[in-house]
Short mmCIF file of C-alpha atoms in Angstrom, two decimals:
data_model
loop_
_atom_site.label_atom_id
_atom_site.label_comp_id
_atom_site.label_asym_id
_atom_site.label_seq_id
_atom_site.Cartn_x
_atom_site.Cartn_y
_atom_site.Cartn_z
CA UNK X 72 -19.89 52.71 5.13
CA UNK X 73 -16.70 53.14 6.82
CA UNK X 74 -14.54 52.51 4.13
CA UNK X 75 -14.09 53.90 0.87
CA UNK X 76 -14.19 51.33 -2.64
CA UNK X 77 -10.26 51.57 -3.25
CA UNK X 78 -9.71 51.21 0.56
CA UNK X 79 -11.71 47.68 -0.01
CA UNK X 80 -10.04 46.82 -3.22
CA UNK X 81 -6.44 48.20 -2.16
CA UNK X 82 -7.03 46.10 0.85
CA UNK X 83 -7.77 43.02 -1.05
CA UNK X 84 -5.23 39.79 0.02
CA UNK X 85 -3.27 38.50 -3.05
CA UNK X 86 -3.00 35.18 -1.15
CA UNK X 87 -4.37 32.97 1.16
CA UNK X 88 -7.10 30.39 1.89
CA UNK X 89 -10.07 32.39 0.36
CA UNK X 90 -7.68 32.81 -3.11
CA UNK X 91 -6.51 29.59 -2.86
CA UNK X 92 -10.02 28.30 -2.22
CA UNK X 93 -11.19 30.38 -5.02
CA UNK X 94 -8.65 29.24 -7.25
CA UNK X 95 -9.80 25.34 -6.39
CA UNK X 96 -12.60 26.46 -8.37
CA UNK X 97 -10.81 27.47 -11.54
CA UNK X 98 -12.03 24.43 -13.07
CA UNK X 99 -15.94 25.03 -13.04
CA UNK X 100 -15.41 28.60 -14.81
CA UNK X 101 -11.90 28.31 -16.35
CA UNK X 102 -9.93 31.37 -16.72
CA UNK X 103 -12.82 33.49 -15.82
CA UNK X 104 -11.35 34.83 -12.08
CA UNK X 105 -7.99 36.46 -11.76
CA UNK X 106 -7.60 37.73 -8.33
CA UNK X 107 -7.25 41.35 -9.33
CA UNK X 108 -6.37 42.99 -6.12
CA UNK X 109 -5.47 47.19 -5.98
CA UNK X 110 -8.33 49.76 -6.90
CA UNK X 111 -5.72 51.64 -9.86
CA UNK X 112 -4.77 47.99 -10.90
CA UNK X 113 -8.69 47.27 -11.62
CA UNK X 114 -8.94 50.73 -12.90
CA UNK X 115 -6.41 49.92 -15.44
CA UNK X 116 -7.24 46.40 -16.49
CA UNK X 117 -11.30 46.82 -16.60
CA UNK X 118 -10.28 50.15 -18.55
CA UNK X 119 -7.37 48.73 -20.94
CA UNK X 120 -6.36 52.15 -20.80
CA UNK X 121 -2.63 53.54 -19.82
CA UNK X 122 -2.85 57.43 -19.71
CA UNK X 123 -2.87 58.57 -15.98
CA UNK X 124 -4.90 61.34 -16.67
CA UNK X 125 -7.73 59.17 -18.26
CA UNK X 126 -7.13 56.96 -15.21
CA UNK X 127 -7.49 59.45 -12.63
CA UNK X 128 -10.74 60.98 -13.86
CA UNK X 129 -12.21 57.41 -13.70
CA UNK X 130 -10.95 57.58 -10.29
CA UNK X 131 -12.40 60.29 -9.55
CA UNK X 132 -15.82 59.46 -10.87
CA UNK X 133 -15.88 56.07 -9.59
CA UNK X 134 -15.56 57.09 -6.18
CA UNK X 135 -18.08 59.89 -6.63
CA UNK X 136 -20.96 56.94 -7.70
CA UNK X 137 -19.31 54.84 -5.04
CA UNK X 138 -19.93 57.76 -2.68
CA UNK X 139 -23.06 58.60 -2.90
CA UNK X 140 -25.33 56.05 -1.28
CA UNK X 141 -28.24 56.26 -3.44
CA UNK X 142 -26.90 54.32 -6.13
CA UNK X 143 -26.45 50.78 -4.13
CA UNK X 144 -22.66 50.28 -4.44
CA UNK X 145 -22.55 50.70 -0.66
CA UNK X 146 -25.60 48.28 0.29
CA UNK X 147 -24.10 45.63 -2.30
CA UNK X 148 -20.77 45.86 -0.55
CA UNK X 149 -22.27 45.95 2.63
CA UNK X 150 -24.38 42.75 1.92
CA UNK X 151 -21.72 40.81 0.71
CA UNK X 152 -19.19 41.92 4.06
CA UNK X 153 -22.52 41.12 6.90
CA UNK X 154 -22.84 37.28 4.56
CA UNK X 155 -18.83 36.72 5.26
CA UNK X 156 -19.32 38.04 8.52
CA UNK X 157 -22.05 35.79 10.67
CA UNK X 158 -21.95 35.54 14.02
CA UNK X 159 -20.02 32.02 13.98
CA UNK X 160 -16.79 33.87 12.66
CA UNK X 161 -16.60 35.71 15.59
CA UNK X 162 -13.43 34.63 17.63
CA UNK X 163 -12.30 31.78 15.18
CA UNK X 164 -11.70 33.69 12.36
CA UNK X 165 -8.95 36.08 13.12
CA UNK X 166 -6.84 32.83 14.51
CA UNK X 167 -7.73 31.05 11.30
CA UNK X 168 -6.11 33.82 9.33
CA UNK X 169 -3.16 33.74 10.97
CA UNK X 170 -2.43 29.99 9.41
CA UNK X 171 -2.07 31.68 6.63
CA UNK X 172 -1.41 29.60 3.35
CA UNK X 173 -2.49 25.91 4.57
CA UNK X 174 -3.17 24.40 8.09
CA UNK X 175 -4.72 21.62 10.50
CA UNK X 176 -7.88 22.19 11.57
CA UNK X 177 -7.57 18.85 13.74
CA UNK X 178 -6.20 21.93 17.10
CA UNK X 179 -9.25 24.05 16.61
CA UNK X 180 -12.02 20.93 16.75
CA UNK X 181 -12.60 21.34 20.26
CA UNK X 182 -13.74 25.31 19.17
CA UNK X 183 -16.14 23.79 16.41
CA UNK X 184 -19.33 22.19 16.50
CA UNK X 185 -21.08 21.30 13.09
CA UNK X 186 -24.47 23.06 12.70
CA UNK X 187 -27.12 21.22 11.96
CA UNK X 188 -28.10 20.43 8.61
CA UNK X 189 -31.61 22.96 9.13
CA UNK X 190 -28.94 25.92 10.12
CA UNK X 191 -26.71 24.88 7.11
CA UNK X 192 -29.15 24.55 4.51
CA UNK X 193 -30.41 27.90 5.89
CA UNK X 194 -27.10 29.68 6.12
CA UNK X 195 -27.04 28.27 1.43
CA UNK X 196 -29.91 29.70 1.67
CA UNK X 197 -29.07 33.44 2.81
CA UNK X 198 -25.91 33.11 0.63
CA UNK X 199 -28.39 33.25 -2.84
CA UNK X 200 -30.38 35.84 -1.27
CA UNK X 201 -27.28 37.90 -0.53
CA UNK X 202 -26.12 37.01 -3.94
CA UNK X 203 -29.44 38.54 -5.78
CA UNK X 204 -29.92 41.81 -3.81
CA UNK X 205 -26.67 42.65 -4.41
CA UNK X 206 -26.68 41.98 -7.72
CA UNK X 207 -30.02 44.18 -8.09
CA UNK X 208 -28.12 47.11 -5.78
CA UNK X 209 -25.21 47.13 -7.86
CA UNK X 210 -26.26 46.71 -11.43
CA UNK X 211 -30.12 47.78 -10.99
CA UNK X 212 -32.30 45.79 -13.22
CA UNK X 213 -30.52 46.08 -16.47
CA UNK X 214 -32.51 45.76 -19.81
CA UNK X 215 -36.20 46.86 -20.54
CA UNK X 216 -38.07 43.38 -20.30
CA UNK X 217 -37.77 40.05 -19.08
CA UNK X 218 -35.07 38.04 -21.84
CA UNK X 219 -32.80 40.91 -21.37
CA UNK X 220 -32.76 40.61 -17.78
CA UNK X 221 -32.28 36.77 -18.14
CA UNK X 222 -29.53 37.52 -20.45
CA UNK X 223 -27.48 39.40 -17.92
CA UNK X 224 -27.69 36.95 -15.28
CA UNK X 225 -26.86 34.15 -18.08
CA UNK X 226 -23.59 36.40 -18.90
CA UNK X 227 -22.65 35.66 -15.38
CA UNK X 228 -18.75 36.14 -15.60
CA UNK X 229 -15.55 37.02 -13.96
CA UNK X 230 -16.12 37.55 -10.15
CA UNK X 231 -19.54 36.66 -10.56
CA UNK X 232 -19.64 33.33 -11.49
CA UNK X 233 -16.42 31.71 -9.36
CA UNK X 234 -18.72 33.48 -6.65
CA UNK X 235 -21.40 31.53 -7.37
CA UNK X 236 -19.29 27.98 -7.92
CA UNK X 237 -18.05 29.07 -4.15
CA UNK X 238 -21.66 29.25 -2.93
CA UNK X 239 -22.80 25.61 -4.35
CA UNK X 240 -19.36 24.52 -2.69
CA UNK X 241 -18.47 25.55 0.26
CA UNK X 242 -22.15 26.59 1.30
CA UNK X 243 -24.01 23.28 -0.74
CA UNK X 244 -21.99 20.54 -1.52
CA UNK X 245 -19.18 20.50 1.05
CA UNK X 246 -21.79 20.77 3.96
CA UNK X 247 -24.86 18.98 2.56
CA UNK X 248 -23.31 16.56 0.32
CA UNK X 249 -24.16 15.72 -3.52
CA UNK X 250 -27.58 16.04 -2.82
CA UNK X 251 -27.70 19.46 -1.23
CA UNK X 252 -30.06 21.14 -3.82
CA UNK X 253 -33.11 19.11 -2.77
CA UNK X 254 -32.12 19.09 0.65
CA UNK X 255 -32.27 22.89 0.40
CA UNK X 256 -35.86 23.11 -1.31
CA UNK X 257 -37.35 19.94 1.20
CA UNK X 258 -35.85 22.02 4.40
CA UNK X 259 -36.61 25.13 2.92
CA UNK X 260 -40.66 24.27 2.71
CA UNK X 261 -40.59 23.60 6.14
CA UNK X 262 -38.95 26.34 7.78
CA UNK X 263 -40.63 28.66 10.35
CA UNK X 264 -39.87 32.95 10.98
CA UNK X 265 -37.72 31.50 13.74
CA UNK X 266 -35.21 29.33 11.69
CA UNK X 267 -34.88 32.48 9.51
CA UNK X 268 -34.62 35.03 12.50
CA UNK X 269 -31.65 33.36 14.27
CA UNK X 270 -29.62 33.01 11.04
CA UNK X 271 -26.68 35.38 12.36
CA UNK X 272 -26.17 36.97 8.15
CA UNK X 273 -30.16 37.58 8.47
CA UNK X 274 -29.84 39.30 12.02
CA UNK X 275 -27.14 41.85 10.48
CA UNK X 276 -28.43 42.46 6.68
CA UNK X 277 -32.14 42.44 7.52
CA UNK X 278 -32.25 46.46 7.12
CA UNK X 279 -30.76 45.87 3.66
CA UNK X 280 -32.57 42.89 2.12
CA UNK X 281 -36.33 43.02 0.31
CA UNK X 282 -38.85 41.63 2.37
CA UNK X 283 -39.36 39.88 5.94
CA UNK X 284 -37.32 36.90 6.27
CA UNK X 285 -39.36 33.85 5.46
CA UNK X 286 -40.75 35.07 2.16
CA UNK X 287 -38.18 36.33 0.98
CA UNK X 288 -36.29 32.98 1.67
CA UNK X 289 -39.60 30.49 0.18
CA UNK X 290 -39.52 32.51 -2.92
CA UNK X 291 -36.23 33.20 -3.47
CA UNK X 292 -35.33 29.23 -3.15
CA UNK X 293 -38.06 28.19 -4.68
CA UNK X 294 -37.46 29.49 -8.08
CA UNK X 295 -34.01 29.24 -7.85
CA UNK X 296 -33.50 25.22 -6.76
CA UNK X 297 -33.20 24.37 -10.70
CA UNK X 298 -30.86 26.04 -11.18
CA UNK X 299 -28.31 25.74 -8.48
CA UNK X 300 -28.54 21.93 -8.81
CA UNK X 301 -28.05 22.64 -12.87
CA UNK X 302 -25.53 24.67 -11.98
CA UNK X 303 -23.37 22.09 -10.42
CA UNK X 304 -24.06 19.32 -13.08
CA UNK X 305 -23.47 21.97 -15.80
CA UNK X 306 -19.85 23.03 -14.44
CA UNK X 307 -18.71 19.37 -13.57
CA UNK X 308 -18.48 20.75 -9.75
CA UNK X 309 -18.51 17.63 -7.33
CA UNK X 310 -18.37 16.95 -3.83
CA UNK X 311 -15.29 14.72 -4.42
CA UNK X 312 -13.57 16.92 -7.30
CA UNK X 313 -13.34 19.55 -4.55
CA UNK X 314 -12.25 17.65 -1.41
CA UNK X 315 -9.27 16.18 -3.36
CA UNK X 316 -8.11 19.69 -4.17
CA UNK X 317 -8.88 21.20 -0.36
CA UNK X 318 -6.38 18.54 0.80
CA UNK X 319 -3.92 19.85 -0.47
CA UNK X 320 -4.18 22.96 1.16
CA UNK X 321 -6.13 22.06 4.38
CA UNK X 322 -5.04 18.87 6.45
CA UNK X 323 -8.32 16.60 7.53
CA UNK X 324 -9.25 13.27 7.54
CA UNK X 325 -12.42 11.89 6.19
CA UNK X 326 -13.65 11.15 9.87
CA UNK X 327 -13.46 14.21 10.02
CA UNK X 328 -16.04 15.68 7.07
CA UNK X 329 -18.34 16.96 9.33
CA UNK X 330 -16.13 19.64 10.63
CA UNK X 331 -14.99 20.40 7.44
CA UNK X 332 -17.91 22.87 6.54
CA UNK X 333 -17.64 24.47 9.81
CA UNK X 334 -14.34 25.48 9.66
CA UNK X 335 -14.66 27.18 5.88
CA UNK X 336 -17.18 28.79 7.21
CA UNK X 337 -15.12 30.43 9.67
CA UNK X 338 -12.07 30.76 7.15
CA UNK X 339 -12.92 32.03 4.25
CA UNK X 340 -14.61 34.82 3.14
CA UNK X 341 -15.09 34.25 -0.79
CA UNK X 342 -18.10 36.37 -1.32
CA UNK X 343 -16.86 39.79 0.42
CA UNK X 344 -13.52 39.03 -1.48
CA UNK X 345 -15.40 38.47 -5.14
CA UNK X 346 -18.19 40.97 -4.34
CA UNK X 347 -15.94 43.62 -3.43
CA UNK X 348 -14.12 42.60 -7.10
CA UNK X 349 -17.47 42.66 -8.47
CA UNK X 350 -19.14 46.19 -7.37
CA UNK X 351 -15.21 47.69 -8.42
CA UNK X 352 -15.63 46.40 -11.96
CA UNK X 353 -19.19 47.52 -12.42
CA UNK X 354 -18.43 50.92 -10.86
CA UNK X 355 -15.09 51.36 -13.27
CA UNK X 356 -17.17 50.33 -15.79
CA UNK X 357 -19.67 52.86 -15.17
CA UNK X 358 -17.28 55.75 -14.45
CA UNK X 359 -14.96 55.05 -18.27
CA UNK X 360 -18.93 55.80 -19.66
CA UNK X 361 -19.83 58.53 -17.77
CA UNK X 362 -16.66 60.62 -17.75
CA UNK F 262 -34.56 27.64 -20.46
CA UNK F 263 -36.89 26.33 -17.64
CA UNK F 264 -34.10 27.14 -15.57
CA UNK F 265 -33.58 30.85 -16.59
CA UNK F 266 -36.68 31.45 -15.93
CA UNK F 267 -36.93 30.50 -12.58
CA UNK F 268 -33.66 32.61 -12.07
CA UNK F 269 -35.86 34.77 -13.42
CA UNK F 270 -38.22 35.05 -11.00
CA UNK F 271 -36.28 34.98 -8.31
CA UNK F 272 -34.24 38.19 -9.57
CA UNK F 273 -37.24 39.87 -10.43
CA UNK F 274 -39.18 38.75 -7.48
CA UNK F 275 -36.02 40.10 -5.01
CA UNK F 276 -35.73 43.25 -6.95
CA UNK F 277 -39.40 44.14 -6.98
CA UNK F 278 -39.56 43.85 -3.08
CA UNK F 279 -36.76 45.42 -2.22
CA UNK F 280 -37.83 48.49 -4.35
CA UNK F 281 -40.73 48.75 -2.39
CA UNK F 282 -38.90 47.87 0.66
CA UNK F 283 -36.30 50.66 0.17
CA UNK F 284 -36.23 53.13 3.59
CA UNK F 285 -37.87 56.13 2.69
CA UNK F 286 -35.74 58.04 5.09
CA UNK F 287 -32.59 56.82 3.67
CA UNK F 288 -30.10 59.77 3.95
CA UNK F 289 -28.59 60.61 0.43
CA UNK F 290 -24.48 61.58 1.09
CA UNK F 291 -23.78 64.40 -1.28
CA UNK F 292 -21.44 63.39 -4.13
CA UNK F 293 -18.16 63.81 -3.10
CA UNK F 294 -16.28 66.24 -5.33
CA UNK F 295 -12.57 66.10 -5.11
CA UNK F 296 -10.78 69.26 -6.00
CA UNK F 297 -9.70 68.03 -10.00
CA UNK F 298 -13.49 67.56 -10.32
CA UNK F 299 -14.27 71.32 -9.42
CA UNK F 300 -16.21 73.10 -12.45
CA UNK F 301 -14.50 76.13 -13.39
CA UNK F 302 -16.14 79.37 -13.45
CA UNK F 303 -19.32 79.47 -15.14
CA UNK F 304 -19.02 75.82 -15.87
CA UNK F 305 -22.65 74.33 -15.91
CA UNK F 306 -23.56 72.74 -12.61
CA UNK F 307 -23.72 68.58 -11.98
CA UNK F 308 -27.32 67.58 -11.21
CA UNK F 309 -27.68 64.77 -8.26
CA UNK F 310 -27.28 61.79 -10.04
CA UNK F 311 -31.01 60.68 -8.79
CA UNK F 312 -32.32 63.93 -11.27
CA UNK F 313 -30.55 62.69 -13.87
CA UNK F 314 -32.84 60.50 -16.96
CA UNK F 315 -33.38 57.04 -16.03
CA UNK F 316 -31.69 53.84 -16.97
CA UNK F 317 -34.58 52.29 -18.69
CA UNK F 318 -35.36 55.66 -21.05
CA UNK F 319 -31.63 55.45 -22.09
CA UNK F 320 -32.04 51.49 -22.89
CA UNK F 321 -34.37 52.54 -25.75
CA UNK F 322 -31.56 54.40 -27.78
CA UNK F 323 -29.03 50.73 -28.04
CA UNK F 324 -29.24 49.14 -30.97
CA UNK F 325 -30.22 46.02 -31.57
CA UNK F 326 -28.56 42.26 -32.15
CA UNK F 327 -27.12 41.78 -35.44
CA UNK F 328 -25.51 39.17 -37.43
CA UNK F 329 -22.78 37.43 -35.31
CA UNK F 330 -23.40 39.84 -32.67
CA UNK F 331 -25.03 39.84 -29.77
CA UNK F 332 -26.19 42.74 -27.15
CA UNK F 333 -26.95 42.15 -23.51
CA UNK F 334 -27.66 44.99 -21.12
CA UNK F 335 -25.70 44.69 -17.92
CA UNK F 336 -26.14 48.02 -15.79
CA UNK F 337 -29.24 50.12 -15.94
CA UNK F 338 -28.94 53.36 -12.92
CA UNK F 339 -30.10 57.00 -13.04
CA UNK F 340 -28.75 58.29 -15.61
CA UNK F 341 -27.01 55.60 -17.00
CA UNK F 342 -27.33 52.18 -19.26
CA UNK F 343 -24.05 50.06 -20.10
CA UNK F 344 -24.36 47.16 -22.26
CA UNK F 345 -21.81 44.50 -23.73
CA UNK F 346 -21.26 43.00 -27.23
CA UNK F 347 -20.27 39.41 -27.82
CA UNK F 348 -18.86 37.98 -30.98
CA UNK F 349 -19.46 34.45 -30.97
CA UNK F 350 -19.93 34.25 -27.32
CA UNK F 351 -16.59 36.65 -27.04
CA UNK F 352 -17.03 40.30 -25.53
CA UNK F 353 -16.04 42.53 -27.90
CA UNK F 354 -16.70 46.11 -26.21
CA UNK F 355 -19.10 47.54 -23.85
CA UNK F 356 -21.77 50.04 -25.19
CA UNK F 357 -23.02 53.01 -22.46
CA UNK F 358 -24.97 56.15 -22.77
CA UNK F 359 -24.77 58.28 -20.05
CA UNK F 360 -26.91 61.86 -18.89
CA UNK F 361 -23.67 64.23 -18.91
CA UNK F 362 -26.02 66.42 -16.30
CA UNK F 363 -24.97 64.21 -13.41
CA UNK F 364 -21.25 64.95 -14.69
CA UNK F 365 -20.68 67.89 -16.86
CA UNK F 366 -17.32 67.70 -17.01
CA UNK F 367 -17.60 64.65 -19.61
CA UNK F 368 -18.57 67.44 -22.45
CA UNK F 369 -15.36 69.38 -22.24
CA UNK F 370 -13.71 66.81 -24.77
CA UNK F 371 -16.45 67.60 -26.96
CA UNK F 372 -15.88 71.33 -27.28
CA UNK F 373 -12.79 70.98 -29.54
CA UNK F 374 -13.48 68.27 -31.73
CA UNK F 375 -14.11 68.49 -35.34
CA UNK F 376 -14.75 65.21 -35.74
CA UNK F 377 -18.66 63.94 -36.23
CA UNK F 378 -20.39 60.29 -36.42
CA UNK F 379 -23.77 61.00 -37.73
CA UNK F 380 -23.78 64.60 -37.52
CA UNK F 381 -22.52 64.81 -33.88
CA UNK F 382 -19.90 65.85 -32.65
CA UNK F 383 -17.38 63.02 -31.62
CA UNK F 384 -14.11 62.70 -29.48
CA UNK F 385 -12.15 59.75 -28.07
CA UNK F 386 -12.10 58.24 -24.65
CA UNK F 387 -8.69 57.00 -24.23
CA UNK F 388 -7.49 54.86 -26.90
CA UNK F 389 -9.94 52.23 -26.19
CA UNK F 390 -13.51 54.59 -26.34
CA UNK F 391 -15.08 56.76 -28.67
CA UNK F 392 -17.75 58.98 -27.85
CA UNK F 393 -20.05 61.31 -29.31
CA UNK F 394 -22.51 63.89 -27.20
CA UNK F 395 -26.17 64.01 -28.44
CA UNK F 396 -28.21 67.43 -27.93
CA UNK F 397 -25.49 68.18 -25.94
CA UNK F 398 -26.77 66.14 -23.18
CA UNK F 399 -26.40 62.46 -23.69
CA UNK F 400 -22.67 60.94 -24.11
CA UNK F 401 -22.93 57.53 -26.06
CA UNK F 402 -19.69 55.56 -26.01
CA UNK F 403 -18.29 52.59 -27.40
CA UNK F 404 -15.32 51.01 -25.71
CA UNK F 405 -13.30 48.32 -27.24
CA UNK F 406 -12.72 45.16 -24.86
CA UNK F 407 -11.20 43.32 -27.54
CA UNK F 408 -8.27 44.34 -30.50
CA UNK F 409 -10.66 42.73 -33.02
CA UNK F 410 -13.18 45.74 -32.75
CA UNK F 411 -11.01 48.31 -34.21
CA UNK F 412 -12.27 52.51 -34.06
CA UNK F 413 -14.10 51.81 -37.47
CA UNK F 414 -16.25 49.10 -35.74
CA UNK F 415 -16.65 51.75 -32.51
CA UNK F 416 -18.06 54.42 -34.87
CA UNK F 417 -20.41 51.41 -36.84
CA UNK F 418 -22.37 50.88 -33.79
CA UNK F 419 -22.19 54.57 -32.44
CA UNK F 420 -23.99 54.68 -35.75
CA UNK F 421 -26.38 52.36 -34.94
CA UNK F 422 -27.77 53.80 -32.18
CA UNK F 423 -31.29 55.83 -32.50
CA UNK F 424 -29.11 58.97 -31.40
CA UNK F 425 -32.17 61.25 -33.16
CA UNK F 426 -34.80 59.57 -31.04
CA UNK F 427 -32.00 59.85 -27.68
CA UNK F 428 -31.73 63.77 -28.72
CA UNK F 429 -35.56 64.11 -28.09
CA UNK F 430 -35.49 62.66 -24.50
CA UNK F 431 -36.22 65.28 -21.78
CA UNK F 432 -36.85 64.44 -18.09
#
């Protein structure tokens, strides 16, 4: 862990695609996700406290639990930086960055080539695997039996949920269309070690995730296919609802669709941004308790 | 509800392999103590957080549901347990009990206070908390996330926590 938790959340952008992406979603989870960006900012707001002596001891005792590597801040963070991070971005992503606010994709097409719907629905696939052992690293396995546990997950707020609106859209519907939920459980059944070993995310997190690859992906998407279908339906999130807000931001043509799931891969990086926002709040929450 | 529980599974399913998963050899980094955090003098020493009593031995001393609200635990470590009240699907405040060994420092506020909520002794944590330290161990707080749940509501559900039973844990 090279980098402390207030580095991360001090380092946070207060604009750009990934917030403006993440805003698109507003809709799905309205005013659940504020981009709260500065580590004493979070510390105040998660708080609702003023008194800079208060503040500073939660400070201080947040980045004790952050430090010490036991407790699974660090692997959640670390999760959620290796799933932004795949191989693909490698190159592309620093220029798309620079473009800042909104830009044409048509001058980096020759750079891009789609991946095929096996890698894509594989790539979804890693995303809700990321999602869940980070969740388990950073909040543990809260509650002494089963309907607590379903509870928390069904409290799914804040960070946490536009995190998971980003993942059924830019990872499910964008790329695999309005069907993507059974296209994820049909490919998923027929996957082999291979298809899971050259996934660039699995390459990098393997030493942090539960499990050898394929098992972990068969049971992790087959219990969870339900529900990320439901979870669409249930939020009103649509293939079309999205694309007419991404044009406003991002210049493509519908010729052009296929490329369109490549190239937010490469640009945006919603679930370092909201995990980062996610393992702060838990950890401030956590250090207000314990101090 | 078919739906949570495949969630469900697949939480519990991840979480159960990775605990057995989990490197052995994984280094533990010494909690970093920053000089404001020093104890001073004979000041009783912080235990590694990984000493300290379990998450799921703390979750036994919440209270319960009631009327229009509702508890849901949301962070379970060593040595601590955190959950949140909702009021008609509103959070209301977040409820935590914490092992002060991993962090003696938290009693200090304690040490002055007059002030008791079921017979022990009680101090505030900012202007949104209130605490009170059990067998001089466990801190149980009650932080307000919402100006409907006043300081009288914060010392209600301190009081409904099984803080007898919590002064009876030992590791």
């Amino acid at each position: 862990m090279s980098n402390s938790i207030d580095r991360l959340v001090d380092s946070l952008p207060s604009s750009g695609l990934t917030v403006r992406a993440l805003q698109l979603l507003d809709f799905a989870a309205p005013g659940q996700w504020q981009n709260v960006t500065g580590f004493d900012n979070t510390i105040r707001l998660v708080t609702g406290e003023s008194d800079p002596e208060l503040l500073g001891r939660v400070r201080n005792r947040a980045l004790q639990l952050f430090g010490d590597s036991s407790q699974g801040y660090q692997r959640a963070i670390s999760i959620y930086q290796f799933v932004d991070n795949a191989d693909s971005k490698i190159g592309l992503a620093a220029a798309a960055h620079k473009l800042g606010e909104s830009f044409s994709f048509l001058s980096f097409l020759d750079r891009i080539t789609p991946k095929p719907e096996k890698a894509q629905t594989v790539d979804l696939a890693m995303k809700i695997v990321a999602e869940s052992a980070a969740f388990c690293y950073t909040n543990g396995l809260p509650g002494d039996s089963i309907s607590d546990f379903a509870s928390a997950l069904a409290s799914y707020s804040k960070e946490n949920i536009i995190r998971m609106a980003g993942i059924i859209t830019f990872d499910g519907l964008i790329p695999l269309g309005d069907a993507f939920a059974s296209k994820l459980i049909d490919s998923v059944q027929n996957l082999s070690a291979s298809d899971i070993e050259e996934n660039g995310f699995f390459q990098r997190a393997k030493h942090l995730l539960p499990g050898d690859g394929l098992s972990l992906v068969t049971r992790n998407i087959g219990a969870v296919g339900d529900y990320v279908s439901g979870f669409a339906a249930s939020h009103g999130i649509t293939r079309d609802s999205v694309l007419g807000g991404l044009k406003s931001f991002i210049n493509f043509t519908d010729d052009k669709m296929d490329y369109l799931g490549a190239i937010l891969d490469i640009s945006l990086n919603y679930m370092e941004h909201t995990g980062t926002q996610s393992v702060a709040r838990s950890l401030i929450e956590r250090a207000v308790g314990e101090i | 509800m078919k739906k949570v529980l495949l969630l469900i599974i697949l939480f519990l399913g991840g979480f159960f392999l990775w605990r057995s998963m989990k490197p052995a050899d994984e280094p533990k980094t010494a909690t970093v103590e920053g000089p404001a955090s020093l104890p001073p003098g004979n000041a009783p020493k912080a235990i590694p957080q990984a000493e300290a009593i379990s998450g799921s031995t703390l979750n036994k001393a919440f209270p319960s549901s009631s009327g229009d609200y509702h508890l849901t635990f949301t962070q379970e470590k060593d040595g601590f347990s955190s959950a949140e009240l909702t009021k008609a699907g509103a959070k209301v405040a977040t409820l935590t009990v914490s092992d002060t060994d991993a962090n003696p420092s938290a009693r200090d506020k304690f040490k002055s206070s007059t002030r008791k909520i079921s017979g022990y002794p009680a101090a505030s944590v900012g202007s949104q908390g209130t605490a009170v330290l059990v067998a001089d161990r466990y801190q149980v707080q009650a932080r307000s996330l919402s100006p409907t749940f006043t300081e009288a509501d914060r010392e209600s559900w301190l009081e409904r926590f099984k803080l007898n039973a919590l002064a009876k844990v030992k590791k």
